[in-house]
Amino acid sequence: MGRLLFLSSILLLLASCGNQVPPQQQQVAASAALQCGKDTDCKGDRICNSGQCVSPSTPLAASASPEPVPAAEPNPSSDPVPVCKSGDGRTKVPVWQPSVDDSGNLSSDPPQKDGQIVYIQLYQDVSKTTCNDKELNSFSRPENPKEIMEGGLAVNIRGNTQFANGICYFSGYYMNEDVMGMHQGWIETFYGAVDKKEIVMSGKYCLSKSIE
């Protein structure tokens, strides 16, 4: 009986040794599983990715600059700031509504006074301006539209932009700021957007005329 157990142990030991793969064969099998070690090991335009030759992923197309988001046309007639009445003690806000031609020339002079609040409403084709609250947009009020070298007024506006139906609207309250200096006969003035809520909640302002 003891001899049988001894023989059985010898046979099991031999069987387990026969199932082991020699180290050299293990290395060959591992190498076969890996198709590549670098991109040049792959054929064509394929690249080496984690030991496998794969086709390069198609790069995403560069995203185009976001276009202005269309919105409803401004409805200035719903402005909650009232029109000034006779003897009104509130600060009068001038209303300026010029037209703009294809060259960016304005039809009238803007109200100018450093620190003054002005209601501005003008619009221009979106292809001729930058309809973005962060960008500065410039318009012209030349002394002589036929001879711009004679100088004039450059009107710079930022903020309160709205885009609708291919048109960029500048509509809302702005604060005027003086710009020092003159260049080739041109002087400048700046209008920066003011939060409408601040104007309304202060109760200190009224409009010089109704907004149409």
mmCIF file of N, CA and C in Angstrom, residues 64-143:
data_model
loop_
_atom_site.group_PDB
_atom_site.id
_atom_site.type_symbol
_atom_site.label_atom_id
_atom_site.label_comp_id
_atom_site.label_asym_id
_atom_site.label_seq_id
_atom_site.Cartn_x
_atom_site.Cartn_y
_atom_site.Cartn_z
ATOM 1 N N ALA A 64 -15.863 75.926 -35.090
ATOM 2 C CA ALA A 64 -15.961 77.277 -35.645
ATOM 3 C C ALA A 64 -16.294 78.272 -34.550
ATOM 4 N N SER A 65 -15.974 79.543 -34.785
ATOM 5 C CA SER A 65 -16.290 80.583 -33.813
ATOM 6 C C SER A 65 -17.793 80.641 -33.612
ATOM 7 N N PRO A 66 -18.232 80.655 -32.380
ATOM 8 C CA PRO A 66 -19.670 80.669 -32.142
ATOM 9 C C PRO A 66 -20.328 81.902 -32.718
ATOM 10 N N GLU A 67 -21.434 81.659 -33.414
ATOM 11 C CA GLU A 67 -22.175 82.774 -33.972
ATOM 12 C C GLU A 67 -23.073 83.365 -32.905
ATOM 13 N N PRO A 68 -23.415 84.633 -33.052
ATOM 14 C CA PRO A 68 -24.323 85.234 -32.076
ATOM 15 C C PRO A 68 -25.631 84.467 -32.000
ATOM 16 N N VAL A 69 -26.133 84.291 -30.804
ATOM 17 C CA VAL A 69 -27.394 83.566 -30.613
ATOM 18 C C VAL A 69 -28.566 84.488 -30.925
ATOM 19 N N PRO A 70 -29.421 84.090 -31.896
ATOM 20 C CA PRO A 70 -30.550 84.944 -32.254
ATOM 21 C C PRO A 70 -31.463 85.178 -31.062
ATOM 22 N N ALA A 71 -31.990 86.368 -30.979
ATOM 23 C CA ALA A 71 -32.923 86.712 -29.909
ATOM 24 C C ALA A 71 -34.046 87.547 -30.506
ATOM 25 N N ALA A 72 -35.045 87.772 -29.705
ATOM 26 C CA ALA A 72 -36.140 88.611 -30.168
ATOM 27 C C ALA A 72 -35.668 90.055 -30.296
ATOM 28 N N GLU A 73 -36.249 90.777 -31.243
ATOM 29 C CA GLU A 73 -35.870 92.170 -31.417
ATOM 30 C C GLU A 73 -36.207 92.963 -30.152
ATOM 31 N N PRO A 74 -35.357 93.901 -29.772
ATOM 32 C CA PRO A 74 -35.619 94.692 -28.561
ATOM 33 C C PRO A 74 -36.947 95.428 -28.646
ATOM 34 N N ASN A 75 -37.605 95.548 -27.508
ATOM 35 C CA ASN A 75 -38.871 96.270 -27.445
ATOM 36 C C ASN A 75 -38.713 97.427 -26.461
ATOM 37 N N PRO A 76 -38.106 98.526 -26.919
ATOM 38 C CA PRO A 76 -37.811 99.635 -26.013
ATOM 39 C C PRO A 76 -39.039 100.292 -25.419
ATOM 40 N N SER A 77 -40.197 100.134 -26.055
ATOM 41 C CA SER A 77 -41.411 100.789 -25.552
ATOM 42 C C SER A 77 -41.812 100.246 -24.181
ATOM 43 N N SER A 78 -41.253 99.064 -23.803
ATOM 44 C CA SER A 78 -41.598 98.474 -22.509
ATOM 45 C C SER A 78 -40.641 98.905 -21.402
ATOM 46 N N ASP A 79 -39.764 99.873 -21.681
ATOM 47 C CA ASP A 79 -38.788 100.316 -20.683
ATOM 48 C C ASP A 79 -39.509 100.905 -19.477
ATOM 49 N N PRO A 80 -39.152 100.439 -18.250
ATOM 50 C CA PRO A 80 -39.847 100.895 -17.043
ATOM 51 C C PRO A 80 -39.445 102.288 -16.558
ATOM 52 N N VAL A 81 -38.375 102.863 -17.118
ATOM 53 C CA VAL A 81 -37.981 104.207 -16.703
ATOM 54 C C VAL A 81 -38.969 105.203 -17.320
ATOM 55 N N PRO A 82 -39.618 106.034 -16.514
ATOM 56 C CA PRO A 82 -40.651 106.934 -17.035
ATOM 57 C C PRO A 82 -40.066 108.118 -17.806
ATOM 58 N N VAL A 83 -40.917 108.734 -18.611
ATOM 59 C CA VAL A 83 -40.543 109.956 -19.320
ATOM 60 C C VAL A 83 -40.644 111.119 -18.331
ATOM 61 N N CYS A 84 -39.691 112.023 -18.401
ATOM 62 C CA CYS A 84 -39.675 113.161 -17.489
ATOM 63 C C CYS A 84 -40.910 114.041 -17.676
ATOM 64 N N LYS A 85 -41.441 114.528 -16.573
ATOM 65 C CA LYS A 85 -42.575 115.446 -16.607
ATOM 66 C C LYS A 85 -42.103 116.846 -16.237
ATOM 67 N N SER A 86 -42.941 117.801 -16.478
ATOM 68 C CA SER A 86 -42.599 119.180 -16.144
ATOM 69 C C SER A 86 -42.316 119.306 -14.655
ATOM 70 N N GLY A 87 -41.197 119.899 -14.330
ATOM 71 C CA GLY A 87 -40.825 120.071 -12.941
ATOM 72 C C GLY A 87 -40.275 118.826 -12.280
ATOM 73 N N ASP A 88 -40.008 117.786 -13.084
ATOM 74 C CA ASP A 88 -39.483 116.530 -12.536
ATOM 75 C C ASP A 88 -38.092 116.775 -11.939
ATOM 76 N N GLY A 89 -37.886 116.338 -10.715
ATOM 77 C CA GLY A 89 -36.608 116.558 -10.052
ATOM 78 C C GLY A 89 -35.568 115.482 -10.333
ATOM 79 N N ARG A 90 -35.943 114.463 -11.110
ATOM 80 C CA ARG A 90 -34.996 113.388 -11.401
ATOM 81 C C ARG A 90 -34.031 113.789 -12.528
ATOM 82 N N THR A 91 -32.956 113.060 -12.645
ATOM 83 C CA THR A 91 -31.948 113.334 -13.674
ATOM 84 C C THR A 91 -32.478 112.903 -15.034
ATOM 85 N N LYS A 92 -32.414 113.817 -15.993
ATOM 86 C CA LYS A 92 -32.931 113.534 -17.330
ATOM 87 C C LYS A 92 -31.905 112.722 -18.124
ATOM 88 N N VAL A 93 -32.371 111.631 -18.702
ATOM 89 C CA VAL A 93 -31.521 110.760 -19.521
ATOM 90 C C VAL A 93 -31.803 111.035 -20.993
ATOM 91 N N PRO A 94 -30.836 111.579 -21.737
ATOM 92 C CA PRO A 94 -31.047 111.824 -23.166
ATOM 93 C C PRO A 94 -31.272 110.504 -23.914
ATOM 94 N N VAL A 95 -32.127 110.545 -24.906
ATOM 95 C CA VAL A 95 -32.392 109.377 -25.761
ATOM 96 C C VAL A 95 -31.785 109.659 -27.126
ATOM 97 N N TRP A 96 -30.876 108.792 -27.552
ATOM 98 C CA TRP A 96 -30.190 108.984 -28.831
ATOM 99 C C TRP A 96 -30.462 107.777 -29.719
ATOM 100 N N GLN A 97 -31.106 108.012 -30.863
ATOM 101 C CA GLN A 97 -31.501 106.935 -31.781
ATOM 102 C C GLN A 97 -31.062 107.267 -33.215
ATOM 103 N N PRO A 98 -29.762 107.234 -33.478
ATOM 104 C CA PRO A 98 -29.284 107.569 -34.819
ATOM 105 C C PRO A 98 -29.432 106.385 -35.776
ATOM 106 N N SER A 99 -29.394 106.670 -37.055
ATOM 107 C CA SER A 99 -29.295 105.602 -38.054
ATOM 108 C C SER A 99 -27.822 105.450 -38.421
ATOM 109 N N VAL A 100 -27.461 104.303 -38.977
ATOM 110 C CA VAL A 100 -26.075 104.012 -39.341
ATOM 111 C C VAL A 100 -26.044 103.535 -40.789
ATOM 112 N N ASP A 101 -25.185 104.152 -41.614
ATOM 113 C CA ASP A 101 -25.107 103.716 -43.007
ATOM 114 C C ASP A 101 -24.123 102.553 -43.138
ATOM 115 N N ASP A 102 -23.931 102.070 -44.368
ATOM 116 C CA ASP A 102 -23.081 100.902 -44.605
ATOM 117 C C ASP A 102 -21.623 101.144 -44.251
ATOM 118 N N SER A 103 -21.225 102.402 -44.170
ATOM 119 C CA SER A 103 -19.840 102.729 -43.828
ATOM 120 C C SER A 103 -19.648 102.971 -42.340
ATOM 121 N N GLY A 104 -20.733 102.811 -41.572
ATOM 122 C CA GLY A 104 -20.647 103.015 -40.134
ATOM 123 C C GLY A 104 -20.771 104.462 -39.710
ATOM 124 N N ASN A 105 -21.264 105.321 -40.633
ATOM 125 C CA ASN A 105 -21.437 106.740 -40.317
ATOM 126 C C ASN A 105 -22.777 106.977 -39.627
ATOM 127 N N LEU A 106 -22.768 107.781 -38.589
ATOM 128 C CA LEU A 106 -23.968 108.080 -37.813
ATOM 129 C C LEU A 106 -24.703 109.281 -38.379
ATOM 130 N N SER A 107 -26.023 109.277 -38.214
ATOM 131 C CA SER A 107 -26.843 110.347 -38.780
ATOM 132 C C SER A 107 -26.950 111.574 -37.880
ATOM 133 N N SER A 108 -26.533 111.451 -36.610
ATOM 134 C CA SER A 108 -26.641 112.594 -35.699
ATOM 135 C C SER A 108 -25.552 112.530 -34.636
ATOM 136 N N ASP A 109 -25.332 113.664 -33.999
ATOM 137 C CA ASP A 109 -24.327 113.740 -32.930
ATOM 138 C C ASP A 109 -24.872 113.125 -31.645
ATOM 139 N N PRO A 110 -24.036 112.414 -30.902
ATOM 140 C CA PRO A 110 -24.497 111.846 -29.635
ATOM 141 C C PRO A 110 -24.458 112.875 -28.514
ATOM 142 N N PRO A 111 -25.292 112.700 -27.479
ATOM 143 C CA PRO A 111 -25.186 113.554 -26.289
ATOM 144 C C PRO A 111 -23.838 113.284 -25.620
ATOM 145 N N GLN A 112 -23.076 114.321 -25.336
ATOM 146 C CA GLN A 112 -21.751 114.142 -24.757
ATOM 147 C C GLN A 112 -21.573 114.946 -23.476
ATOM 148 N N LYS A 113 -21.268 114.225 -22.411
ATOM 149 C CA LYS A 113 -20.922 114.850 -21.144
ATOM 150 C C LYS A 113 -20.329 113.755 -20.269
ATOM 151 N N ASP A 114 -19.127 113.955 -19.805
ATOM 152 C CA ASP A 114 -18.439 112.921 -19.037
ATOM 153 C C ASP A 114 -19.266 112.507 -17.812
ATOM 154 N N GLY A 115 -19.540 111.196 -17.706
ATOM 155 C CA GLY A 115 -20.308 110.664 -16.584
ATOM 156 C C GLY A 115 -21.805 110.675 -16.802
ATOM 157 N N GLN A 116 -22.277 111.189 -17.922
ATOM 158 C CA GLN A 116 -23.717 111.266 -18.176
ATOM 159 C C GLN A 116 -24.274 109.906 -18.616
ATOM 160 N N ILE A 117 -25.483 109.593 -18.133
ATOM 161 C CA ILE A 117 -26.193 108.390 -18.571
ATOM 162 C C ILE A 117 -26.996 108.741 -19.814
ATOM 163 N N VAL A 118 -26.854 107.901 -20.842
ATOM 164 C CA VAL A 118 -27.546 108.117 -22.116
ATOM 165 C C VAL A 118 -28.242 106.823 -22.529
ATOM 166 N N TYR A 119 -29.465 106.964 -23.038
ATOM 167 C CA TYR A 119 -30.130 105.788 -23.617
ATOM 168 C C TYR A 119 -29.817 105.784 -25.113
ATOM 169 N N ILE A 120 -29.201 104.697 -25.586
ATOM 170 C CA ILE A 120 -28.818 104.588 -26.997
ATOM 171 C C ILE A 120 -29.585 103.455 -27.650
ATOM 172 N N GLN A 121 -30.046 103.726 -28.855
ATOM 173 C CA GLN A 121 -30.659 102.669 -29.651
ATOM 174 C C GLN A 121 -30.223 102.865 -31.107
ATOM 175 N N LEU A 122 -29.412 101.920 -31.583
ATOM 176 C CA LEU A 122 -29.011 101.927 -32.988
ATOM 177 C C LEU A 122 -28.785 100.483 -33.409
ATOM 178 N N TYR A 123 -28.752 100.255 -34.706
ATOM 179 C CA TYR A 123 -28.551 98.886 -35.187
ATOM 180 C C TYR A 123 -27.790 98.911 -36.503
ATOM 181 N N GLN A 124 -27.143 97.772 -36.776
ATOM 182 C CA GLN A 124 -26.342 97.643 -37.983
ATOM 183 C C GLN A 124 -26.301 96.172 -38.399
ATOM 184 N N ASP A 125 -26.101 95.936 -39.686
ATOM 185 C CA ASP A 125 -25.969 94.566 -40.185
ATOM 186 C C ASP A 125 -24.849 93.862 -39.421
ATOM 187 N N VAL A 126 -25.120 92.617 -38.987
ATOM 188 C CA VAL A 126 -24.160 91.909 -38.137
ATOM 189 C C VAL A 126 -22.835 91.661 -38.851
ATOM 190 N N SER A 127 -22.844 91.652 -40.194
ATOM 191 C CA SER A 127 -21.601 91.418 -40.935
ATOM 192 C C SER A 127 -20.667 92.623 -40.877
ATOM 193 N N LYS A 128 -21.175 93.761 -40.440
ATOM 194 C CA LYS A 128 -20.374 94.987 -40.409
ATOM 195 C C LYS A 128 -19.983 95.408 -38.996
ATOM 196 N N THR A 129 -20.307 94.568 -38.018
ATOM 197 C CA THR A 129 -19.978 94.909 -36.637
ATOM 198 C C THR A 129 -19.684 93.650 -35.850
ATOM 199 N N THR A 130 -19.280 93.798 -34.611
ATOM 200 C CA THR A 130 -19.022 92.661 -33.729
ATOM 201 C C THR A 130 -20.106 92.642 -32.662
ATOM 202 N N CYS A 131 -21.047 91.720 -32.803
ATOM 203 C CA CYS A 131 -22.202 91.685 -31.905
ATOM 204 C C CYS A 131 -21.841 90.901 -30.645
ATOM 205 N N ASN A 132 -21.027 91.533 -29.812
ATOM 206 C CA ASN A 132 -20.517 90.877 -28.621
ATOM 207 C C ASN A 132 -20.329 91.940 -27.538
ATOM 208 N N ASP A 133 -20.860 91.682 -26.367
ATOM 209 C CA ASP A 133 -20.802 92.677 -25.284
ATOM 210 C C ASP A 133 -19.379 93.010 -24.839
ATOM 211 N N LYS A 134 -18.428 92.108 -25.115
ATOM 212 C CA LYS A 134 -17.060 92.337 -24.658
ATOM 213 C C LYS A 134 -16.233 93.139 -25.666
ATOM 214 N N GLU A 135 -16.721 93.238 -26.895
ATOM 215 C CA GLU A 135 -15.951 93.909 -27.937
ATOM 216 C C GLU A 135 -16.316 95.389 -28.041
ATOM 217 N N LEU A 136 -15.349 96.175 -28.463
ATOM 218 C CA LEU A 136 -15.566 97.603 -28.676
ATOM 219 C C LEU A 136 -15.956 97.829 -30.127
ATOM 220 N N ASN A 137 -17.074 98.508 -30.337
ATOM 221 C CA ASN A 137 -17.540 98.816 -31.694
ATOM 222 C C ASN A 137 -17.435 100.322 -31.928
ATOM 223 N N SER A 138 -16.895 100.682 -33.077
ATOM 224 C CA SER A 138 -16.673 102.092 -33.385
ATOM 225 C C SER A 138 -17.539 102.546 -34.555
ATOM 226 N N PHE A 139 -18.120 103.724 -34.394
ATOM 227 C CA PHE A 139 -18.923 104.354 -35.439
ATOM 228 C C PHE A 139 -18.366 105.763 -35.670
ATOM 229 N N SER A 140 -18.729 106.334 -36.798
ATOM 230 C CA SER A 140 -18.138 107.630 -37.174
ATOM 231 C C SER A 140 -19.197 108.698 -37.354
ATOM 232 N N ARG A 141 -18.784 109.908 -37.011
ATOM 233 C CA ARG A 141 -19.603 111.102 -37.276
ATOM 234 C C ARG A 141 -18.661 112.108 -37.931
ATOM 235 N N PRO A 142 -18.363 111.909 -39.246
ATOM 236 C CA PRO A 142 -17.384 112.779 -39.916
ATOM 237 C C PRO A 142 -17.913 114.188 -40.131
ATOM 238 N N GLU A 143 -16.975 115.135 -40.105
ATOM 239 C CA GLU A 143 -17.342 116.517 -40.407
ATOM 240 C C GLU A 143 -17.882 116.610 -41.838
#
